Amino acid sequence: MDLDQRIASDASSISQDYSDLVSLSVRQTMGGIDITTSKGSDGQWNASDIMIFMKSVGDASRRVNPTELMFAAFPAYLYLNASWAGFLLRSSLQQQAATIPASAYAIPNLGSTYPSAPGNTSIASTEALAIESSGDMIIMALAHAQLSGDGSLISSYYSLLKDWANYLAANALNQTNFITADGQTNPNLAIKGTIGIRAMGEISQIVGQVDDASRFKDQASTMLQDLESRAILSSHIISTYGQSTSWGLIYNLFSDRLLKLDFINQSIYSDQTAFYATQIPAGGQFGIAYDSNVPNQVKSHWTMLTAATTTDNGTRDDLVSSIHSRAWSINSTMEFPTDYNAVSGAVIGTGGRSSPAQGAMFAFLALDLSKQTVQAPAPNIGGAGGSNPTSTSNSKPNVGAIAGGTLAGVFTIGLAGLFFLLWMRRQKRKTAALATSDPFSLHLNTLVLLGIPILINLTLVAKATTTPTAGMWCTPLQRSYPPIHPPLMSWHSIRNLIFINTLTRFHLAPPNHPCYQ
């Protein structure tokens, strides 16, 4: 069974609506990242220095590696290839480990000048998001190790992760000065921080730091008990402390399920599911609000993570179908957005259009992945910053000059040029046939160059009949073998685009999508 069939088969086991959403989300999830490598001082490509960077496609910023979007998209990368998840984490970990002095908490992005990644050292703009970012990074680090079997990141950056966990232990229940990436102050954020501490206990156990493991697990348990007394009612978890009628989608429970911690009491999942079932009828055609403080504002990625925490199929399917209704709305002329009105479906703000956060659609598939035996070398505990697992020094990586002098890639293109021209000639007739039979298809090309597989992002070989909206072109991170990028266009703009693959093909949209109409 090839990957395309496997995805369709796995997703269809949930529902056809869910399978449709998974299919629709792949382009955005992969189109929002760039896979890169660097050149060494000898001018040769460094095959051990592969990093992935994410752009905050769908909002007004040019943030690099926005942590909350990485977290939302992570289920897709874990399912498609857990090693990719590690390459994405590594770019953030390496930058933060090299920052002097190292921050006590994880920063929310690597700057807002994509494709340059200078880092983000503004305390005023980063510490408010410290619980969100630190919890996300620790949870993602453990998920990558568990599902890839590769413990190199959690070992090499152990001290950095430990510092962040200590920060969470001191601050996760203090909601006065901290907000979510959506601007909310709520117990859901405290749940993320508490699960992050519990995840750090697992990381410590894996790398043989048994005293740390015991301490972090005990701290998390104590904090959860405190949180239960303050924010968990008999019917549901509140979204505002002291307001029993407040509520929200407690999507951060997903991490407990993903990491298979069995940390959260099963009764909480059951109670939340029953509560969601009472709210769905009062919601709109396109879903329910992610927080009662922002009525009618749906966030599709958080809705899907929430659906993956439910305990009955009826509520699960209702939440999934509400996302499907918006994605398949015939009145929509926008890319698959993350933020929209529950009643009208109108995009809210910039709407997260084309956002890689839609990788959250893979939530159910990620939950079915099996934990691997983690191979972890002795951790680096010599300093707060951690170390580069593939470098002989701990000097600051050149990620701030991704689009700088090492960007040429001419040597590699020369090696691949003859192969590519011959291959394109042979594929020309196949392309024409594919354009007629299957006009909505996306392909990820993998070429083996210098002994390592490099993803050539979404190679464009056919012409769009509609000119893309100004400003919607994706600027490639040319730190790598230069990727060939298509525009990040709306679904209606790409009606006649064809992408050719040498490895596997993903459908952009199933035949019943309005884009076909």
Coordinates of C-alpha atoms in Angstrom, one line a residue:
M1 CA 0.0 0.0 0.0
D2 CA 1.5 3.4 -1.0
L3 CA 1.3 6.4 1.2
D4 CA -1.7 8.0 -0.6
Q5 CA -3.7 4.8 -0.1
R6 CA -2.6 4.5 3.5
I7 CA -3.7 8.0 4.3
A8 CA -7.1 7.6 2.7
S9 CA -7.7 4.2 4.3
D10 CA -6.7 5.4 7.8
A11 CA -8.7 8.6 7.6
S12 CA -11.8 6.9 6.2
S13 CA -11.9 4.7 9.3
I14 CA -13.1 7.8 11.2
S15 CA -15.5 9.2 8.6
Q16 CA -15.7 10.3 5.0
D17 CA -15.8 13.9 6.2
Y18 CA -12.6 13.4 8.1
S19 CA -10.9 11.8 5.2
D20 CA -11.9 14.8 3.0
L21 CA -10.4 17.2 5.6
V22 CA -7.1 15.3 5.8
S23 CA -6.8 15.3 2.1
L24 CA -7.6 19.0 1.9
S25 CA -5.0 20.0 4.6
V26 CA -1.9 18.4 3.1
R27 CA -1.0 21.1 0.7
Q28 CA -1.2 23.8 3.4
T29 CA 0.7 21.8 5.9
M30 CA 3.6 21.0 3.5
G31 CA 3.5 24.3 1.7
G32 CA 4.1 26.3 4.9
I33 CA 7.6 24.8 5.4
D34 CA 11.0 24.8 3.8
I35 CA 13.5 22.0 4.1
T36 CA 17.1 23.3 4.2
T37 CA 20.7 22.3 4.6
S38 CA 23.9 24.3 5.0
K39 CA 27.4 24.5 3.5
G40 CA 30.4 23.8 5.6
S41 CA 33.5 26.0 5.7
D42 CA 34.9 23.8 2.9
G43 CA 32.1 24.7 0.6
Q44 CA 30.5 21.3 0.7
W45 CA 26.9 20.6 1.7
N46 CA 26.5 19.4 5.3
A47 CA 24.3 16.3 5.0
S48 CA 24.0 16.2 8.8
D49 CA 22.7 19.7 9.1
I50 CA 19.1 19.4 7.8
M51 CA 16.6 21.9 9.3
I52 CA 13.0 22.8 8.5
F53 CA 11.6 26.2 8.9
M54 CA 7.9 27.2 9.0
K55 CA 6.4 30.5 7.9
S56 CA 3.3 31.9 9.6
V57 CA 1.3 31.7 6.4
G58 CA -2.2 33.1 6.9
D59 CA -1.6 36.0 9.2
A60 CA -0.2 39.5 8.7
S61 CA 3.2 38.7 10.1
R62 CA 6.3 37.0 8.7
R63 CA 7.0 35.0 11.8
V64 CA 9.5 32.1 11.5
N65 CA 8.7 29.0 13.4
P66 CA 5.6 30.3 15.2
T67 CA 5.4 27.8 18.1
E68 CA 1.6 27.6 18.3
L69 CA 1.3 26.8 14.6
M70 CA 4.1 24.2 14.8
F71 CA 2.1 22.6 17.7
A72 CA -1.1 22.6 15.7
A73 CA 0.5 21.2 12.6
F74 CA 2.6 18.6 14.4
P75 CA 0.2 15.7 14.1
A76 CA 0.6 15.8 10.3
Y77 CA 4.4 15.8 10.4
L78 CA 4.4 13.0 13.0
Y79 CA 2.2 10.9 10.8
L80 CA 3.8 11.6 7.4
N81 CA 7.4 11.3 8.7
A82 CA 8.4 11.8 12.3
S83 CA 11.9 12.7 11.2
W84 CA 10.5 15.8 9.6
A85 CA 9.1 16.8 12.9
G86 CA 12.6 16.6 14.4
F87 CA 14.1 18.7 11.7
L88 CA 11.5 21.4 12.4
L89 CA 12.1 21.3 16.1
R90 CA 15.8 21.4 15.7
S91 CA 15.8 24.8 13.9
S92 CA 14.1 26.3 17.0
L93 CA 16.1 24.4 19.6
Q94 CA 19.5 25.2 18.0
Q95 CA 18.7 28.9 17.7
Q96 CA 17.5 29.2 21.3
A97 CA 20.4 27.1 22.7
A98 CA 22.9 29.5 21.1
T99 CA 21.2 32.6 22.4
I100 CA 23.4 34.2 25.1
P101 CA 22.1 34.5 27.7
A102 CA 19.7 31.7 27.2
S103 CA 16.1 32.5 27.9
A104 CA 14.4 30.8 30.9
Y105 CA 11.4 30.0 28.7
A106 CA 10.8 29.1 25.1
I107 CA 10.4 32.0 22.7
P108 CA 7.3 32.1 20.5
N109 CA 9.1 32.4 17.2
L110 CA 12.5 33.0 15.6
G111 CA 11.7 36.6 14.5
S112 CA 9.2 38.2 12.1
T113 CA 11.4 38.6 9.0
Y114 CA 11.0 35.4 7.1
P115 CA 13.0 34.1 5.3
S116 CA 15.6 35.5 7.8
A117 CA 15.5 33.9 11.2
P118 CA 17.4 36.3 13.5
G119 CA 15.7 35.1 16.7
N120 CA 13.4 36.9 19.1
T121 CA 14.8 38.5 22.2
S122 CA 12.1 41.0 23.1
I123 CA 11.1 40.1 26.7
A124 CA 8.1 42.4 26.4
S125 CA 6.6 40.5 23.5
T126 CA 7.7 37.0 24.4
E127 CA 7.2 36.4 28.1
A128 CA 3.5 36.7 28.0
L129 CA 3.5 33.7 25.7
A130 CA 6.1 31.8 27.8
I131 CA 3.7 29.1 29.1
E132 CA 2.2 28.5 25.7
S133 CA 5.6 28.2 24.0
S134 CA 7.5 26.3 26.6
G135 CA 4.7 23.8 27.0
D136 CA 4.4 23.4 23.2
M137 CA 8.2 22.8 22.7
I138 CA 8.5 20.2 25.5
I139 CA 5.4 18.3 24.3
M140 CA 6.6 18.3 20.7
A141 CA 10.1 17.2 21.7
L142 CA 8.7 14.2 23.6
A143 CA 6.3 13.3 20.8
H144 CA 9.1 13.4 18.2
A145 CA 11.3 11.1 20.4
Q146 CA 8.4 8.6 21.1
L147 CA 7.2 8.3 17.5
S148 CA 10.6 8.4 15.7
G149 CA 12.7 6.5 18.2
D150 CA 15.3 9.2 17.9
G151 CA 16.3 10.6 21.3
S152 CA 19.1 12.8 20.0
L153 CA 17.2 16.1 20.4
I154 CA 16.0 15.5 23.9
S155 CA 19.5 14.4 24.9
S156 CA 21.4 17.2 23.2
Y157 CA 19.0 19.9 24.4
Y158 CA 18.1 18.4 27.7
S159 CA 19.3 21.3 29.8
L160 CA 17.4 23.7 27.7
L161 CA 14.2 21.7 28.0
K162 CA 14.8 21.2 31.7
D163 CA 15.1 25.0 32.2
W164 CA 11.8 25.5 30.4
A165 CA 10.1 22.8 32.5
N166 CA 11.4 24.6 35.7
Y167 CA 9.9 27.8 34.4
L168 CA 6.5 26.1 33.8
A169 CA 6.6 24.6 37.3
A170 CA 7.0 28.1 38.8
N171 CA 4.5 29.9 36.6
A172 CA 2.0 27.6 34.8
L173 CA -0.7 28.1 37.4
N174 CA -0.1 31.8 37.7
Q175 CA -2.4 33.2 35.0
T176 CA -2.0 36.9 35.8
N177 CA 0.8 37.6 33.3
F178 CA 0.4 34.9 30.7
I179 CA -1.8 34.4 27.6
T180 CA -2.4 31.9 24.9
A181 CA -1.4 32.7 21.3
D182 CA -5.0 33.6 20.8
G183 CA -4.8 36.2 23.6
Q184 CA -6.8 34.3 26.2
T185 CA -6.0 33.8 29.9
N186 CA -7.6 30.5 30.9
P187 CA -7.2 27.2 32.6
N188 CA -6.7 25.5 29.2
L189 CA -3.3 27.2 29.2
A190 CA -2.5 25.9 32.6
I191 CA -3.4 22.4 31.4
K192 CA -0.8 22.8 28.7
G193 CA 1.9 23.9 31.1
T194 CA 1.1 21.1 33.5
I195 CA 1.2 18.4 30.8
G196 CA 4.4 20.0 29.6
I197 CA 5.9 19.4 33.1
R198 CA 4.6 15.8 33.0
A199 CA 6.1 15.3 29.6
M200 CA 9.5 16.6 30.9
G201 CA 9.3 13.8 33.5
E202 CA 9.1 11.3 30.6
I203 CA 12.0 12.9 28.8
S204 CA 14.1 12.7 32.0
Q205 CA 13.2 9.1 32.4
I206 CA 14.2 8.3 28.8
V207 CA 17.6 9.9 29.1
G208 CA 18.3 8.3 32.5
Q209 CA 17.9 11.4 34.8
V210 CA 15.8 9.5 37.3
D211 CA 15.8 12.2 40.0
D212 CA 14.6 14.8 37.6
A213 CA 12.0 12.4 36.3
S214 CA 10.6 11.8 39.7
R215 CA 10.6 15.5 40.6
F216 CA 8.8 16.6 37.4
K217 CA 6.2 13.9 37.6
D218 CA 5.4 14.8 41.3
Q219 CA 5.2 18.5 40.5
A220 CA 2.8 17.9 37.6
S221 CA 0.6 15.7 39.7
T222 CA 0.4 18.3 42.5
M223 CA -0.3 21.1 40.0
L224 CA -3.1 19.0 38.4
Q225 CA -4.8 18.5 41.7
D226 CA -4.6 22.3 42.4
L227 CA -6.0 23.0 38.9
E228 CA -8.8 20.6 39.4
S229 CA -9.9 22.3 42.5
R230 CA -9.9 25.7 40.9
A231 CA -11.1 25.2 37.3
I232 CA -12.8 21.8 36.8
L233 CA -16.5 21.7 37.7
S234 CA -18.6 18.6 37.8
S235 CA -19.8 19.3 34.3
H236 CA -16.8 20.9 32.5
I237 CA -13.6 22.9 32.7
I238 CA -14.2 26.6 32.9
S239 CA -12.4 29.0 30.5
T240 CA -12.2 31.9 33.0
Y241 CA -11.3 31.5 36.6
G242 CA -14.2 32.3 39.0
Q243 CA -16.8 32.2 36.2
S244 CA -18.7 28.9 36.3
T245 CA -20.7 29.6 33.1
S246 CA -17.5 30.1 31.1
W247 CA -16.4 27.3 28.8
G248 CA -14.1 26.6 25.9
L249 CA -12.6 23.8 23.7
I250 CA -10.0 22.2 26.0
Y251 CA -7.8 21.2 23.1
N252 CA -4.7 21.0 25.2
L253 CA -6.0 17.7 26.6
F254 CA -4.9 16.3 23.2
S255 CA -1.3 16.3 24.3
D256 CA -2.1 13.8 27.1
R257 CA -3.6 11.5 24.5
L258 CA -0.9 12.0 21.9
L259 CA 1.9 11.2 24.4
K260 CA -0.1 8.4 25.9
L261 CA 0.7 9.7 29.4
D262 CA -2.7 8.6 31.0
F263 CA -2.1 11.7 33.2
I264 CA -5.6 13.2 32.9
N265 CA -8.4 11.4 34.6
Q266 CA -10.7 9.6 32.1
S267 CA -13.7 11.1 33.8
I268 CA -12.6 14.6 32.7
Y269 CA -12.6 13.5 29.0
S270 CA -16.1 12.0 29.5
D271 CA -17.5 15.1 31.2
Q272 CA -16.0 17.4 28.6
T273 CA -17.5 15.3 25.8
A274 CA -20.9 15.4 27.4
F275 CA -20.6 19.1 27.8
Y276 CA -19.6 19.7 24.2
A277 CA -22.7 17.7 23.1
T278 CA -24.8 20.3 24.9
Q279 CA -23.1 23.2 23.2
I280 CA -23.1 21.9 19.6
P281 CA -26.9 22.4 19.0
A282 CA -26.6 26.1 20.2
G283 CA -23.6 26.7 17.9
G284 CA -23.7 27.7 14.2
Q285 CA -23.6 25.7 11.0
F286 CA -19.8 25.9 11.0
G287 CA -19.1 24.9 14.6
I288 CA -18.9 26.3 18.1
A289 CA -16.7 29.0 19.6
Y290 CA -13.2 27.9 20.8
D291 CA -13.9 30.1 24.0
S292 CA -17.1 31.5 25.4
N293 CA -15.3 34.9 25.7
V294 CA -15.2 35.2 21.9
P295 CA -18.8 34.1 20.8
N296 CA -19.1 32.5 17.4
Q297 CA -15.3 32.5 16.7
V298 CA -14.3 29.1 15.4
K299 CA -10.8 27.9 15.1
S300 CA -10.7 24.8 13.0
H301 CA -7.4 23.5 14.2
W302 CA -8.4 23.7 17.9
T303 CA -11.8 22.2 17.0
M304 CA -10.1 19.1 15.5
L305 CA -7.7 18.6 18.4
T306 CA -10.7 18.8 20.7
A307 CA -12.6 16.3 18.6
A308 CA -9.7 13.9 19.0
T309 CA -10.2 14.0 22.8
T310 CA -13.9 13.1 22.8
T311 CA -15.2 9.8 24.1
D312 CA -18.2 9.2 21.9
N313 CA -18.4 9.0 18.1
G314 CA -21.5 11.2 17.9
T315 CA -19.9 14.2 19.4
R316 CA -16.6 13.5 17.5
D317 CA -18.4 13.4 14.2
D318 CA -20.4 16.5 14.9
L319 CA -17.2 18.5 15.5
V320 CA -15.5 17.1 12.5
S321 CA -18.5 17.7 10.3
S322 CA -18.7 21.3 11.3
I323 CA -15.2 21.9 10.0
H324 CA -16.1 20.0 6.8
S325 CA -19.2 22.2 6.3
R326 CA -17.0 25.3 6.3
A327 CA -14.3 23.8 4.1
W328 CA -16.9 22.6 1.6
S329 CA -19.0 25.8 1.7
I330 CA -19.8 26.7 -1.9
N331 CA -19.8 30.4 -0.9
S332 CA -16.2 30.3 0.1
T333 CA -13.6 31.8 -2.3
M334 CA -10.8 31.7 0.3
E335 CA -8.2 29.0 1.0
F336 CA -9.1 26.6 3.8
P337 CA -9.0 29.0 6.8
T338 CA -8.6 28.4 10.5
D339 CA -10.5 31.3 11.9
Y340 CA -14.1 32.1 10.9
N341 CA -17.6 32.9 12.1
A342 CA -19.6 29.9 13.4
V343 CA -22.9 31.2 11.8
S344 CA -21.9 32.9 8.6
G345 CA -18.6 31.3 7.9
A346 CA -17.0 34.7 7.2
V347 CA -13.2 34.7 7.7
I348 CA -12.2 36.6 10.9
G349 CA -9.3 38.9 10.5
T350 CA -6.7 37.4 8.2
G351 CA -8.3 34.0 8.9
G352 CA -5.3 31.7 8.9
R353 CA -5.8 31.2 5.2
S354 CA -3.4 28.6 3.8
S355 CA -2.1 28.1 7.3
P356 CA 0.0 25.0 8.0
A357 CA -1.9 24.9 11.3
Q358 CA -4.4 22.8 9.3
G359 CA -2.0 19.9 9.9
A360 CA -4.2 19.5 13.0
M361 CA -6.6 17.6 10.7
F362 CA -4.2 14.6 11.1
A363 CA -5.0 14.5 14.9
F364 CA -6.8 11.1 14.8
L365 CA -4.1 9.6 12.6
A366 CA -1.4 10.7 15.0
L367 CA -3.1 9.2 17.9
D368 CA -3.0 5.8 16.2
L369 CA 0.8 5.8 15.8
S370 CA 2.8 3.4 17.9
K371 CA 5.4 4.5 20.4
Q372 CA 8.9 3.4 19.4
T373 CA 11.8 2.4 21.6
V374 CA 13.8 5.6 22.0
Q375 CA 17.5 5.5 21.5
A376 CA 18.9 8.4 23.5
P377 CA 22.6 9.1 24.1
A378 CA 23.7 10.6 27.4
P379 CA 22.2 14.0 27.8
N380 CA 24.0 17.3 27.7
I381 CA 23.7 18.7 31.2
G382 CA 26.8 20.9 31.1
G383 CA 24.9 24.2 30.6
A384 CA 21.6 25.8 30.2
G385 CA 21.8 26.2 26.5
G386 CA 22.2 22.6 25.3
S387 CA 24.3 21.8 22.2
N388 CA 24.1 21.3 18.5
P389 CA 23.7 17.5 18.1
T390 CA 25.5 17.6 14.7
S391 CA 28.2 20.1 15.3
T392 CA 31.5 20.0 17.1
S393 CA 31.0 23.4 18.6
N394 CA 28.2 25.3 20.4
S395 CA 28.6 28.5 18.4
K396 CA 25.5 30.2 17.2
P397 CA 24.1 28.6 14.0
N398 CA 23.9 30.7 10.9
V399 CA 20.1 30.5 10.7
G400 CA 19.9 34.3 10.7
A401 CA 21.3 34.2 7.2
I402 CA 19.2 31.5 5.6
A403 CA 18.9 33.6 2.5
G404 CA 22.5 34.8 2.6
G405 CA 25.7 33.7 0.9
T406 CA 25.3 30.0 1.3
L407 CA 22.1 30.1 -0.8
A408 CA 23.4 29.4 -4.3
G409 CA 23.1 25.7 -4.6
V410 CA 24.4 25.9 -8.1
F411 CA 26.7 22.9 -7.6
T412 CA 23.8 20.6 -6.6
I413 CA 21.5 21.9 -9.3
G414 CA 24.3 21.1 -11.8
L415 CA 24.5 17.5 -10.6
A416 CA 20.7 17.1 -10.9
G417 CA 20.2 19.1 -14.0
L418 CA 20.8 16.4 -16.6
F419 CA 18.7 13.9 -14.7
F420 CA 15.9 16.4 -14.3
L421 CA 15.8 17.4 -18.0
L422 CA 15.7 13.8 -19.1
W423 CA 13.1 13.0 -16.5
M424 CA 10.9 16.0 -17.4
R425 CA 11.0 15.0 -21.1
R426 CA 9.8 11.5 -20.2
Q427 CA 7.1 12.9 -17.9
K428 CA 5.7 15.5 -20.4
R429 CA 3.1 13.2 -21.9
K430 CA 2.1 11.9 -18.4
T431 CA 1.6 15.4 -17.2
A432 CA -0.8 16.2 -20.0
A433 CA -2.8 13.1 -19.3
L434 CA -2.9 13.8 -15.5
A435 CA -4.1 17.3 -16.1
T436 CA -7.1 15.9 -17.9
S437 CA -7.9 13.1 -15.5
D438 CA -7.0 14.5 -12.1
P439 CA -6.7 18.3 -12.1
F440 CA -6.5 18.6 -8.3
S441 CA -3.3 16.8 -7.3
L442 CA -0.3 17.8 -5.3
H443 CA 3.0 16.0 -5.4
L444 CA 6.1 16.0 -3.1
N445 CA 9.3 15.4 -5.1
T446 CA 12.2 13.7 -3.4
L447 CA 15.5 13.6 -5.2
V448 CA 18.5 11.8 -3.7
L449 CA 21.4 14.3 -4.0
L450 CA 24.8 13.7 -2.5
G451 CA 23.4 10.7 -0.7
I452 CA 20.6 12.3 1.2
P453 CA 16.9 12.7 0.3
I454 CA 15.9 16.4 -0.2
L455 CA 12.4 17.5 -0.6
I456 CA 11.9 19.8 -3.6
N457 CA 8.9 21.6 -2.3
L458 CA 5.8 21.3 -4.6
T459 CA 7.6 21.6 -7.9
L460 CA 5.4 23.6 -10.4
V461 CA 5.3 22.1 -13.9
A462 CA 2.0 23.4 -15.2
K463 CA 0.6 26.9 -15.7
A464 CA -2.2 28.4 -13.6
T465 CA -5.0 30.0 -15.6
T466 CA -5.6 32.5 -12.8
T467 CA -2.9 35.0 -11.6
P468 CA -2.3 34.5 -7.9
T469 CA -3.2 37.3 -5.5
A470 CA -0.4 39.8 -5.0
G471 CA 1.7 39.1 -2.0
M472 CA 0.7 35.4 -1.8
W473 CA 3.9 34.0 -3.2
C474 CA 6.0 31.9 -0.8
T475 CA 9.5 33.2 -0.5
P476 CA 11.8 30.1 -0.4
L477 CA 14.3 29.6 2.3
Q478 CA 17.2 29.1 0.0
R479 CA 19.6 27.8 2.7
S480 CA 18.9 24.4 1.0
Y481 CA 19.3 22.9 -2.4
P482 CA 17.1 25.6 -3.9
P483 CA 13.5 24.5 -3.7
I484 CA 11.1 25.4 -6.6
H485 CA 8.0 26.9 -5.1
P486 CA 4.6 27.4 -6.5
P487 CA 2.4 30.3 -5.2
L488 CA 0.3 29.8 -2.2
M489 CA -2.9 30.4 -4.1
S490 CA -6.5 30.0 -3.3
W491 CA -8.2 26.7 -4.2
H492 CA -10.0 28.3 -7.1
S493 CA -6.7 29.7 -8.4
I494 CA -5.0 26.4 -8.8
R495 CA -7.7 24.6 -10.8
N496 CA -5.3 23.7 -13.6
L497 CA -2.0 23.3 -11.6
I498 CA -0.3 19.9 -11.8
F499 CA 2.5 18.8 -9.6
I500 CA 4.6 15.8 -10.6
N501 CA 6.0 13.4 -8.0
T502 CA 8.8 10.8 -8.0
L503 CA 7.7 9.4 -4.7
T504 CA 4.1 9.8 -3.8
R505 CA 1.0 11.8 -4.6
F506 CA -1.5 13.5 -2.3
H507 CA -4.9 14.7 -3.6
L508 CA -5.4 18.4 -3.0
A509 CA -9.2 17.9 -2.7
P510 CA -11.6 15.0 -3.1
P511 CA -13.9 15.1 -6.2
N512 CA -16.8 16.4 -4.2
H513 CA -15.0 19.7 -3.2
P514 CA -16.7 22.9 -4.5
C515 CA -13.5 23.8 -6.4
Y516 CA -14.5 21.1 -8.9
Q517 CA -17.8 22.8 -9.5

